[in-house]
PDB file of C-alpha atoms and ligand atoms in Angstrom:
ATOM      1  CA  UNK A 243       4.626   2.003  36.972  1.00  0.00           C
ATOM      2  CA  UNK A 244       6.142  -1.462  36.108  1.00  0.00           C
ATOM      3  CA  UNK A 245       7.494  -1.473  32.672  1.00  0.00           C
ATOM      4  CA  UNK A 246       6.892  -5.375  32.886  1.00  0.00           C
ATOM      5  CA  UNK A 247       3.798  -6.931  32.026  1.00  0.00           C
ATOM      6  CA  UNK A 248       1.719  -9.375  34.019  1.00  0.00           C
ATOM      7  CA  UNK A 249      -0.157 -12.145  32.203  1.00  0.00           C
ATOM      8  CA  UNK A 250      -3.444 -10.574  32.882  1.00  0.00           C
ATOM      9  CA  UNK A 251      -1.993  -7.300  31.105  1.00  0.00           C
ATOM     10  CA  UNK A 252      -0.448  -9.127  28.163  1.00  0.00           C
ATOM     11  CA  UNK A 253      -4.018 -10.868  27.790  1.00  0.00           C
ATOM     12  CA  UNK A 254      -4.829  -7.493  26.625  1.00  0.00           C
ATOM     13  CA  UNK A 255      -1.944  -6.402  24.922  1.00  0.00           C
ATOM     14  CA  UNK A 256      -2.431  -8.983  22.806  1.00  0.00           C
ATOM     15  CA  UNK A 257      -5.709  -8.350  22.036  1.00  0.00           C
ATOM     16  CA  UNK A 258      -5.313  -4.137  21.232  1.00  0.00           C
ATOM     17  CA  UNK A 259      -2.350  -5.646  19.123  1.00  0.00           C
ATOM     18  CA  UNK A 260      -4.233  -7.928  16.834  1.00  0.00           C
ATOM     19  CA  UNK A 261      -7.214  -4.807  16.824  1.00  0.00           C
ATOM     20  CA  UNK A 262      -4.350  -2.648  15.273  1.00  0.00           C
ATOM     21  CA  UNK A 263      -2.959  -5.108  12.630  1.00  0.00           C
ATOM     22  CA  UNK A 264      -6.498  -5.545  11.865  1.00  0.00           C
ATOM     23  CA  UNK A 265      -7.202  -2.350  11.319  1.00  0.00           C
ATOM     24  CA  UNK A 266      -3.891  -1.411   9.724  1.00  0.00           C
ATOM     25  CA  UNK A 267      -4.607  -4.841   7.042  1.00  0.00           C
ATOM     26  CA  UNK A 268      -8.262  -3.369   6.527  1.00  0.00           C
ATOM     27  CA  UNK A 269      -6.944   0.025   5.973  1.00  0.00           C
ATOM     28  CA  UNK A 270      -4.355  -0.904   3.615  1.00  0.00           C
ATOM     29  CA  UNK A 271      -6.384  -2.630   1.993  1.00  0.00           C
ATOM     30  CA  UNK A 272      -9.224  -0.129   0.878  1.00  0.00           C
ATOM     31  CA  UNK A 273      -5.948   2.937  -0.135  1.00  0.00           C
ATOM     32  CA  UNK A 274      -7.152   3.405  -3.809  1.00  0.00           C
ATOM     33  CA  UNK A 275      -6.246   6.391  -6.051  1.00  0.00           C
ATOM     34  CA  UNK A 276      -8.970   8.853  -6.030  1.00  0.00           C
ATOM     35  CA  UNK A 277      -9.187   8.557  -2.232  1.00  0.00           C
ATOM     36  CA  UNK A 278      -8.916  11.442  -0.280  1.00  0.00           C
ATOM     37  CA  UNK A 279      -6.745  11.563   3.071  1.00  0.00           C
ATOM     38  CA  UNK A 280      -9.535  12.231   4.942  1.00  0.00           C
ATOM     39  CA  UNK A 281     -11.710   9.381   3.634  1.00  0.00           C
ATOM     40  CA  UNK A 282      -9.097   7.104   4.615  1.00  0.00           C
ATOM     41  CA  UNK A 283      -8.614   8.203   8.120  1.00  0.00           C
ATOM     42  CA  UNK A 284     -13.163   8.150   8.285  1.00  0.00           C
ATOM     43  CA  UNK A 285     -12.874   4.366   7.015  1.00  0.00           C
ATOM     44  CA  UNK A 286      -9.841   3.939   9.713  1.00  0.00           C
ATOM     45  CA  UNK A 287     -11.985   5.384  12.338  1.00  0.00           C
ATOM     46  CA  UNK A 288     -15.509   3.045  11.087  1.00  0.00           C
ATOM     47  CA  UNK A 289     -12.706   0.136  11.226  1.00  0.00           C
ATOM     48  CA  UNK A 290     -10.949   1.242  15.222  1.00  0.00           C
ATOM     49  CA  UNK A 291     -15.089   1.368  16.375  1.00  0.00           C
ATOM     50  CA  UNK A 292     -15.556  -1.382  14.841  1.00  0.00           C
ATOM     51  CA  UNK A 293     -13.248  -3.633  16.665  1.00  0.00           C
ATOM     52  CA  UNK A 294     -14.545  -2.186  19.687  1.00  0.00           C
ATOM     53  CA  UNK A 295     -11.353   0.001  20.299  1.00  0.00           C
ATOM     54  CA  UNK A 296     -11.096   3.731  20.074  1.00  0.00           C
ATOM     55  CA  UNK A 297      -7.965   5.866  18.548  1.00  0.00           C
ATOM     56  CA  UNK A 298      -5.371   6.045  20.800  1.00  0.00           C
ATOM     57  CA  UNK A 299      -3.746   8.981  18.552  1.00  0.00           C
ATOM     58  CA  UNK A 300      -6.992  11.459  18.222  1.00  0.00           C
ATOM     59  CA  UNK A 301      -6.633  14.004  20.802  1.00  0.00           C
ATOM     60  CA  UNK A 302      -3.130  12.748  21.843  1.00  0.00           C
ATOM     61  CA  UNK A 303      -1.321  16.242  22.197  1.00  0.00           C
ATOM     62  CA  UNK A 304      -4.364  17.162  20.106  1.00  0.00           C
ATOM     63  CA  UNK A 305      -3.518  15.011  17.612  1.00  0.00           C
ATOM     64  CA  UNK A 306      -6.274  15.686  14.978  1.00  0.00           C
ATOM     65  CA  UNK A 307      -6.943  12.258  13.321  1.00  0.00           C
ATOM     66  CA  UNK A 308      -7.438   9.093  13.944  1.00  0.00           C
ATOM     67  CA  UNK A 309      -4.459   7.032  12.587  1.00  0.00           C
ATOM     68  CA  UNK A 310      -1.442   9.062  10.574  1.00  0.00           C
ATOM     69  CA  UNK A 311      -1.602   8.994   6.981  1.00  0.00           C
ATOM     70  CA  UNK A 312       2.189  10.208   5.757  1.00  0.00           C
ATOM     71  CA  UNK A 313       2.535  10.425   1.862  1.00  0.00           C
ATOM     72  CA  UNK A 314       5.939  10.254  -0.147  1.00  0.00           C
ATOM     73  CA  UNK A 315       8.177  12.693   1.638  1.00  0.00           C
ATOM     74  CA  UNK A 316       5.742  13.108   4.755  1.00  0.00           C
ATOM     75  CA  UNK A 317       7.853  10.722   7.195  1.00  0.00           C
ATOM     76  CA  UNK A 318       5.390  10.549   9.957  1.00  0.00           C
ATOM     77  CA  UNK A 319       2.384  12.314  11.738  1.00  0.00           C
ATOM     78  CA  UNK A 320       1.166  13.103   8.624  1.00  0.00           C
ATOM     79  CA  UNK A 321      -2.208  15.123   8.659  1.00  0.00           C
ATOM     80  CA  UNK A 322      -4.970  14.054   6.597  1.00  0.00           C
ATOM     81  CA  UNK A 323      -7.354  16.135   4.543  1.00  0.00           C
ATOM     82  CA  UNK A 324      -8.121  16.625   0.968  1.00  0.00           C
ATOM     83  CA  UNK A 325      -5.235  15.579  -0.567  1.00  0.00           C
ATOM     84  CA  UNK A 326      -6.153  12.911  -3.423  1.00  0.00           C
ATOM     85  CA  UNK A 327      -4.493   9.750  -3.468  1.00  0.00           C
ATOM     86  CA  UNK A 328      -2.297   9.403  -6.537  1.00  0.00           C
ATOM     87  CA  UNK A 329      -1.067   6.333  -8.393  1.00  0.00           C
ATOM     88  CA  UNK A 330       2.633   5.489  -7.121  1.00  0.00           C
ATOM     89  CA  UNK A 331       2.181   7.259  -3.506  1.00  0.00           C
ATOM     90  CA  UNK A 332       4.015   5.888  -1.087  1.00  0.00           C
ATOM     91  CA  UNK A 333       1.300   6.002   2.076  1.00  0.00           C
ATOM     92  CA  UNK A 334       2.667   5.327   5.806  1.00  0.00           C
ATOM     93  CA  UNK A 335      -0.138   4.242   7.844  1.00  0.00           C
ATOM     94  CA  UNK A 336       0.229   4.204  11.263  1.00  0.00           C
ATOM     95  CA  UNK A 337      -2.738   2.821  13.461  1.00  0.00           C
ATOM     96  CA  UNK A 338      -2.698   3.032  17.564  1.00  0.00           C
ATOM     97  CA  UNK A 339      -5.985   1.884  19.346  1.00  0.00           C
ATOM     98  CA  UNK A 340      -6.366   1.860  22.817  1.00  0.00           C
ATOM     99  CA  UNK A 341      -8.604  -1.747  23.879  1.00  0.00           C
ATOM    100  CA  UNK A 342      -9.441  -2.175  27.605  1.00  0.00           C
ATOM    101  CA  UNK A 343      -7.398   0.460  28.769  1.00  0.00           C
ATOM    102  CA  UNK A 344      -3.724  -0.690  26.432  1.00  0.00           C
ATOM    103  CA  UNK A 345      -1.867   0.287  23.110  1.00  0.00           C
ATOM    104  CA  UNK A 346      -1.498  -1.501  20.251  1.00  0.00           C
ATOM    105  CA  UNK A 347       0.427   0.459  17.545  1.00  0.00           C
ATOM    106  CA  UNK A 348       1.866  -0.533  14.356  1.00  0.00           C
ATOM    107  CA  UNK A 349       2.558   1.050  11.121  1.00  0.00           C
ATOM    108  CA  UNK A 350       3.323  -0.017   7.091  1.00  0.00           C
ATOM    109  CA  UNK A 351       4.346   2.073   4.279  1.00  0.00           C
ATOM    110  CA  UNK A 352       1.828   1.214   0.728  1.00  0.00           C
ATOM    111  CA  UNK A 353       3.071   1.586  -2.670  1.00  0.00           C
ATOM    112  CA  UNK A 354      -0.684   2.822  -4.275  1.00  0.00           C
ATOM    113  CA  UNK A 355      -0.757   0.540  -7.481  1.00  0.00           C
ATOM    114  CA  UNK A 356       2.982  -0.438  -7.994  1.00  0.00           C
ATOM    115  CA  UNK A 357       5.671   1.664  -7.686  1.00  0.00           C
ATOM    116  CA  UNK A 358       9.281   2.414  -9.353  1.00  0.00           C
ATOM    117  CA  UNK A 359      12.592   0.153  -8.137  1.00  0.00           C
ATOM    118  CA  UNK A 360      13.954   2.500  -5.984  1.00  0.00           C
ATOM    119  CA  UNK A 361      10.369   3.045  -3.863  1.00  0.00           C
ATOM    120  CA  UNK A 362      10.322  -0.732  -3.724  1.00  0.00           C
ATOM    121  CA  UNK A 363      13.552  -0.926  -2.780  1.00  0.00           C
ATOM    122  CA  UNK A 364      12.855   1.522   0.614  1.00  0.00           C
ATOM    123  CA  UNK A 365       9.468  -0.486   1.452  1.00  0.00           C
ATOM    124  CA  UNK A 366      11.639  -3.751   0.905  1.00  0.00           C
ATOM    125  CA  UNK A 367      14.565  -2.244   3.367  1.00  0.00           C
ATOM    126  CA  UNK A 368      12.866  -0.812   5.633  1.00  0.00           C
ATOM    127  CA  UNK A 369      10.774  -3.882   6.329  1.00  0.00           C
ATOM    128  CA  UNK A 370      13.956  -5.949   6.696  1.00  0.00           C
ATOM    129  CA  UNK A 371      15.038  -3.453   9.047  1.00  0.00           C
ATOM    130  CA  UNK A 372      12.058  -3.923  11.479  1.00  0.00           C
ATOM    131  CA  UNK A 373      12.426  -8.066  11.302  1.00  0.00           C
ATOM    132  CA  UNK A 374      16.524  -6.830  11.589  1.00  0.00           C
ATOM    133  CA  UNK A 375      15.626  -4.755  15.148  1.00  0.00           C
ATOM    134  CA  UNK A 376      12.957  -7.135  16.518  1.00  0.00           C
ATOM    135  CA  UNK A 377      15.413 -10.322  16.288  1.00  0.00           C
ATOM    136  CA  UNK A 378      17.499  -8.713  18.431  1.00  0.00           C
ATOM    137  CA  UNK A 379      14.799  -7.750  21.068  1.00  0.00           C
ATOM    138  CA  UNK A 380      16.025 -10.471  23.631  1.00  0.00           C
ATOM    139  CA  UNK A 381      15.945 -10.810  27.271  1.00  0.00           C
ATOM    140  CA  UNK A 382      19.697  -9.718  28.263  1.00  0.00           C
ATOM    141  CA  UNK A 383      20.418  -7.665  25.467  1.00  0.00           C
ATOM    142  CA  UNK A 384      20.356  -3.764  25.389  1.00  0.00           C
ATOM    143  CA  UNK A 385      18.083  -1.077  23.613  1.00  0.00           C
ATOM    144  CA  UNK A 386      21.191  -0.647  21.384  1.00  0.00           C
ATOM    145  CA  UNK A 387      21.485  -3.864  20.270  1.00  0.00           C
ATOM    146  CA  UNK A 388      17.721  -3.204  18.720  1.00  0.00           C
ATOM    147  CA  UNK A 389      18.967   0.326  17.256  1.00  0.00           C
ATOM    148  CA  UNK A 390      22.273  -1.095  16.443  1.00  0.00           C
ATOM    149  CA  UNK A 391      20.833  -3.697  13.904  1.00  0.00           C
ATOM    150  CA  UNK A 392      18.078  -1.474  12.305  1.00  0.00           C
ATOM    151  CA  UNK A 393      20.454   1.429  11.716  1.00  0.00           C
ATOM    152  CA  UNK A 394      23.326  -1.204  10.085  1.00  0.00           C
ATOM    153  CA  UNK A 395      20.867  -2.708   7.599  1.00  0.00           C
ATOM    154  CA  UNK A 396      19.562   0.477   6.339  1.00  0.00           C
ATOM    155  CA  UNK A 397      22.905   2.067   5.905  1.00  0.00           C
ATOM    156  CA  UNK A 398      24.335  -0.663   4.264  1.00  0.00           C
ATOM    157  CA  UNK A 399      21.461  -0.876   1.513  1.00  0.00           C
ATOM    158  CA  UNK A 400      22.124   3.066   1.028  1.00  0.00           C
ATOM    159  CA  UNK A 401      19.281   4.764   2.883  1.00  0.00           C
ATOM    160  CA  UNK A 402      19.315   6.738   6.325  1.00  0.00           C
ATOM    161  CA  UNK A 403      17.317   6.676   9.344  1.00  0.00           C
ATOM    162  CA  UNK A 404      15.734   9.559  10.882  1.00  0.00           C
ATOM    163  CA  UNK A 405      17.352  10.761  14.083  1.00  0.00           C
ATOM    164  CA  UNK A 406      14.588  12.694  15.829  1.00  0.00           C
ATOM    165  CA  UNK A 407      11.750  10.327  15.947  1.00  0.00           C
ATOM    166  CA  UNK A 408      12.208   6.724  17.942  1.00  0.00           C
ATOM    167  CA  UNK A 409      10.186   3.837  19.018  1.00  0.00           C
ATOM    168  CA  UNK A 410       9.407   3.496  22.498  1.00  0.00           C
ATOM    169  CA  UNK A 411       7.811   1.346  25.132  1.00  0.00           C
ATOM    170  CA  UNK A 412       4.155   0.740  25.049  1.00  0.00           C
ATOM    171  CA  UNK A 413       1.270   0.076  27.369  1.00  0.00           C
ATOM    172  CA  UNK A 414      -1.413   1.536  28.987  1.00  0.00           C
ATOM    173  CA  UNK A 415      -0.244   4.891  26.999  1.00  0.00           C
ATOM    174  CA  UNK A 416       1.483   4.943  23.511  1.00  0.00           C
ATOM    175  CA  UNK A 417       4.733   6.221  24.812  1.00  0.00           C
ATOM    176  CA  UNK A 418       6.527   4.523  27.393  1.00  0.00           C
ATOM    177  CA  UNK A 419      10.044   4.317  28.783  1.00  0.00           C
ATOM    178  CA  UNK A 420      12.423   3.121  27.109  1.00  0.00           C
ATOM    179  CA  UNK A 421      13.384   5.356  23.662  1.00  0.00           C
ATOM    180  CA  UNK A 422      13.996   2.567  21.305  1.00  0.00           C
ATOM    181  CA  UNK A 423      16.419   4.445  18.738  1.00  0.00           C
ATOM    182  CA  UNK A 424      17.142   3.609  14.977  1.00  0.00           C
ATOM    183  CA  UNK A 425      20.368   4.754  15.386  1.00  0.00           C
ATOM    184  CA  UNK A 426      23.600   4.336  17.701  1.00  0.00           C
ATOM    185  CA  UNK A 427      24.437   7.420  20.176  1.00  0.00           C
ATOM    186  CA  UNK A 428      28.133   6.944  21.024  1.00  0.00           C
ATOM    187  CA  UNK A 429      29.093   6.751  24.702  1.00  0.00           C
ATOM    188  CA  UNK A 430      25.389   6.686  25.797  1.00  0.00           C
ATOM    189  CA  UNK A 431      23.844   3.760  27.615  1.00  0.00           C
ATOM    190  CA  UNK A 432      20.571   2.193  27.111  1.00  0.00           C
ATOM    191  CA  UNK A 433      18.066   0.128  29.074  1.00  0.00           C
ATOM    192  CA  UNK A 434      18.377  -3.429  29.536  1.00  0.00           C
ATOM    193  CA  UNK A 435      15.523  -5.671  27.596  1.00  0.00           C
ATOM    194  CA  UNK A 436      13.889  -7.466  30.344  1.00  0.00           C
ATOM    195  CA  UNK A 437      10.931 -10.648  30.085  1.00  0.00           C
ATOM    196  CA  UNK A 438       7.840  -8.871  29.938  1.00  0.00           C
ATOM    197  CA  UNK A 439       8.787  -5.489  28.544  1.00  0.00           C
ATOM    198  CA  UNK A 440       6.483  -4.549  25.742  1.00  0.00           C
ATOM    199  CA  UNK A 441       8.030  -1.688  23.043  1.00  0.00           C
ATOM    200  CA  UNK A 442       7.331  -0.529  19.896  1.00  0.00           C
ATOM    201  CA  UNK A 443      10.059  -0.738  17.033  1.00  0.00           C
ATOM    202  CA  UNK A 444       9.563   1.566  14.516  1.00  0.00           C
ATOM    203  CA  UNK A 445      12.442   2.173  11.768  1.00  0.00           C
ATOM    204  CA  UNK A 446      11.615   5.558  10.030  1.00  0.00           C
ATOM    205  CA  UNK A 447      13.624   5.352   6.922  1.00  0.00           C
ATOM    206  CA  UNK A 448      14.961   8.219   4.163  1.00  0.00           C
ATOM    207  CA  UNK A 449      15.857   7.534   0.794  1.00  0.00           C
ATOM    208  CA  UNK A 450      18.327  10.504   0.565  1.00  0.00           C
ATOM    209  CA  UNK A 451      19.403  12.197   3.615  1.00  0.00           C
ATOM    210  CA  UNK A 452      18.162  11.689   7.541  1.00  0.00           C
ATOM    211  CA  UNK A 453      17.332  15.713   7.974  1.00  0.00           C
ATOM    212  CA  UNK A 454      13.732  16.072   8.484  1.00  0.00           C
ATOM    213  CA  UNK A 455      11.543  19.053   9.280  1.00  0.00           C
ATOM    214  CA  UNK A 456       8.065  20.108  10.517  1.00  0.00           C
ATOM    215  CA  UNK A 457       5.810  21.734   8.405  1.00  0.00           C
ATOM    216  CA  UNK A 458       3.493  24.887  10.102  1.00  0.00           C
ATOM    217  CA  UNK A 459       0.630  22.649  11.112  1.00  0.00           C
ATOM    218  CA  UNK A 460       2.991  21.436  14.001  1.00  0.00           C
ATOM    219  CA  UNK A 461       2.599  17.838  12.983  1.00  0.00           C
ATOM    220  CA  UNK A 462       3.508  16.989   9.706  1.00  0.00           C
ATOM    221  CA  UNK A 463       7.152  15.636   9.651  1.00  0.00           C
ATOM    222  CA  UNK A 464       8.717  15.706   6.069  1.00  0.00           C
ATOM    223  CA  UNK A 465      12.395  14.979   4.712  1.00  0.00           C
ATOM    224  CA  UNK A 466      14.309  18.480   4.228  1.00  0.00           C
ATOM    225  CA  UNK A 467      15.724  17.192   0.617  1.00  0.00           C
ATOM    226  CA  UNK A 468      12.009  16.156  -0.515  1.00  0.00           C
ATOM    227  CA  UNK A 469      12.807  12.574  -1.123  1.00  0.00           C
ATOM    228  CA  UNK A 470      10.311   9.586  -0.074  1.00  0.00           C
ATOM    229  CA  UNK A 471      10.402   8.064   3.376  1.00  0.00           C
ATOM    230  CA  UNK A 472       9.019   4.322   4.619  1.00  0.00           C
ATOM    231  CA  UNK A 473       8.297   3.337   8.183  1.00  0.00           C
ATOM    232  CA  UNK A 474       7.368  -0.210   9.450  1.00  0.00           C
ATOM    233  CA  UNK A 475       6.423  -0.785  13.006  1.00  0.00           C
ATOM    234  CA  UNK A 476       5.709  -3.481  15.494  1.00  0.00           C
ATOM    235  CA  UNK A 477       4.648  -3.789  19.146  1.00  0.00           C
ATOM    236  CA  UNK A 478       7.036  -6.527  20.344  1.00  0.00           C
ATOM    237  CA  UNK A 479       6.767  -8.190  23.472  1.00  0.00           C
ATOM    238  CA  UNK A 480      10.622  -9.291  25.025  1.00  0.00           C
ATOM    239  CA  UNK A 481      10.024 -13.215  26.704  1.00  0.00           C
ATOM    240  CA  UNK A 482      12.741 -15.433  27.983  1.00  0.00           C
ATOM    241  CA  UNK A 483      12.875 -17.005  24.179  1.00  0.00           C
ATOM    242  CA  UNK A 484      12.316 -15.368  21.304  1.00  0.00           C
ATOM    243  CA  UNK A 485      10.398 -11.953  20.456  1.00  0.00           C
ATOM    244  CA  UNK A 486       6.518 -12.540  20.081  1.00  0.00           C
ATOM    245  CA  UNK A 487       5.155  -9.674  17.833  1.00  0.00           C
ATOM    246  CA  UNK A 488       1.535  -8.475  19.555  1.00  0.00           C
ATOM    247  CA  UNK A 489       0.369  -6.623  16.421  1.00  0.00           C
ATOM    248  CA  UNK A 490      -1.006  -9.176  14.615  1.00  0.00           C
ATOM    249  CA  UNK A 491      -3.756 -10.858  13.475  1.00  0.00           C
ATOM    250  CA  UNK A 492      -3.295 -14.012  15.020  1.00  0.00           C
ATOM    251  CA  UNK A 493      -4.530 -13.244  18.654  1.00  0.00           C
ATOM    252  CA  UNK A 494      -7.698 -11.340  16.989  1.00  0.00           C
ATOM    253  CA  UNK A 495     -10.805 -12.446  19.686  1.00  0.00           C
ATOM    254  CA  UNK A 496     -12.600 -14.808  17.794  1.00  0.00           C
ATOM    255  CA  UNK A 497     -15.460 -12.638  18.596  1.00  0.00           C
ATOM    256  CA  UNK A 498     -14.133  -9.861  16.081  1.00  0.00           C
ATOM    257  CA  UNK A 499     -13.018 -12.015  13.410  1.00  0.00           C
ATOM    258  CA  UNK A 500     -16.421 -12.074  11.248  1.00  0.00           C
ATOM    259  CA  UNK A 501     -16.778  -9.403   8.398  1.00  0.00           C
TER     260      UNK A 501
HETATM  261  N1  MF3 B 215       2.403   6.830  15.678  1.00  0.00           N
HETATM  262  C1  MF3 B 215       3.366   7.396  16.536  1.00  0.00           C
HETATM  263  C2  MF3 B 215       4.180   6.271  17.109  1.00  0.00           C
HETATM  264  O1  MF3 B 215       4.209   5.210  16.536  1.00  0.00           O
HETATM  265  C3  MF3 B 215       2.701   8.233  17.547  1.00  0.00           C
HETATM  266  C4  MF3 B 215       1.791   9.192  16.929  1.00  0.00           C
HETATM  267  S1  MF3 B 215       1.324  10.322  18.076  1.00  0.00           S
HETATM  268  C5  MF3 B 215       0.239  11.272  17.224  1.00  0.00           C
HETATM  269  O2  MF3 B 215       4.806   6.388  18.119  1.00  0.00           O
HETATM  270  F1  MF3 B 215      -0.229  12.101  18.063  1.00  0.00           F
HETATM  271  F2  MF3 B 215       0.869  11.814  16.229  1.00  0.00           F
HETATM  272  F3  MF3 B 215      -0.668  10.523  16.715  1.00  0.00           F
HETATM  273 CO1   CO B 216       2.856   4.093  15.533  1.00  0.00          CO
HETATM  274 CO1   CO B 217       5.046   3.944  17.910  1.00  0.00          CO
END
């Protein structure tokens, strides 16, 4: 299948993009201490139906839940459950939803109620790094030139980025050719960006070292040396100009803006 989007298609994409930054800015919006895991992913999942999307992670490899809640050294595909949300947890949300048949996905880490320098100071990088990757995601230039720029930044501010997770392309499923990695690999190509193309950039970002680990319930990524991780995510669509980021809220219908 094409990895380049017809104008019908991007009709869409634009539409399941604006459904997840909705969702993700409705979500974010209700983390309060006290909060269970699981409560948040319920008011995630009242949010996806109510948009008139459905998950596009529940069930995905049997993905339990409905978006992934990762807290403090939980780096992605966190799990959620009955774990109370604390004052000064660092919560990843990451929210895919599948509208008319395509993906939005996008993710932002949440500092519950403030949180110390150095926390801020991840959040704060690892946002620049996403704006760092996507204004490089240009017709003519190369996957790399996406990795090379979100793995510079974070280095240079003193944080790492996590080798064995990457963003990808996105469309009618959440993962798509091509890997889009935070990180240079030496002496290996990578896909040319092309009009059309339609990828997720997602900069998964350590505070300490890049090793990360699964824990025993097969999803639940967490850094080896226990420090916090941040991850910030887009789905960017490549045009003959400049980048045009799908997830968010502009291009909500008008039908789904009320409430
Ligand atoms: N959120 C991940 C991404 O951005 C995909 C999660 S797959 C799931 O690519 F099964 F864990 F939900
Ligand atoms: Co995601
Ligand atoms: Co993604």
């Amino acid at each position: 299948m094409s990895l380049i989007k017809t104008e019908r298609e991007l009709g869409i994409m634009r539409a399941a993009g604006a459904i997840a930054a909705a969702v993700l800015e409705d979500v974010g919006a209700f983390v309060r201490p006290g909060l269970t895991t699981r409560e948040l992913d319920e008011f995630a999942a009242a949010r996806i139906r109510h948009y008139g999307a459905t998950s596009a992670f529940l069930g995905y490899r049997k993905y339990p839940c409905n978006i992934c809640i990762s807290v403090n050294d939980e780096v992605v595909h966190g799990l959620s459950g009955a774990r109370r949300i604390q004052f000064g947890d660092l919560i990843s949300l990451d929210v895919g939803v599948r509208y008319q048949g395509y993906i939005g996905d996008t993710a932002k880490t949440v500092a519950v109620g403030g949180c110390g320098l150095q926390a801020q100071k991840l959040i704060d990088v690892t946002t620049q790094a996403l704006y760092e990757g996507i204004s490089r995601a240009l017709s003519g230039n190369r996957v790399v030139d996406i990795s090379r720029a979100v793995q510079t930044y974070v280095e240079a501010n003193g944080f790492s980025v996590v080798r064995e997770f990457v963003g990808h392309g996105v469309g009618r499923t959440v993962h798509e050719e091509p890997q889009v990695p935070n990180f240079v690999e030496p002496g290996k190509n990578s896909a040319k960006l092309k009009a059309g193309m339609t990828i997720a950039i997602e900069p998964m970002v350590n505070a300490g070292s890049p090793a990360v680990k699964v824990l025993s319930d097969g999803w639940t990524v967490v850094t080896q040396d226990g420090m916090p991780s941040a991850h910030m995510e887009h789905t960017v669509l490549i045009t003959e100009s400049e980048p045009e980021i799908l997830t968010c809220l502009e291009n909500l219908p008008s039908s789904l803006r009320a409430r």
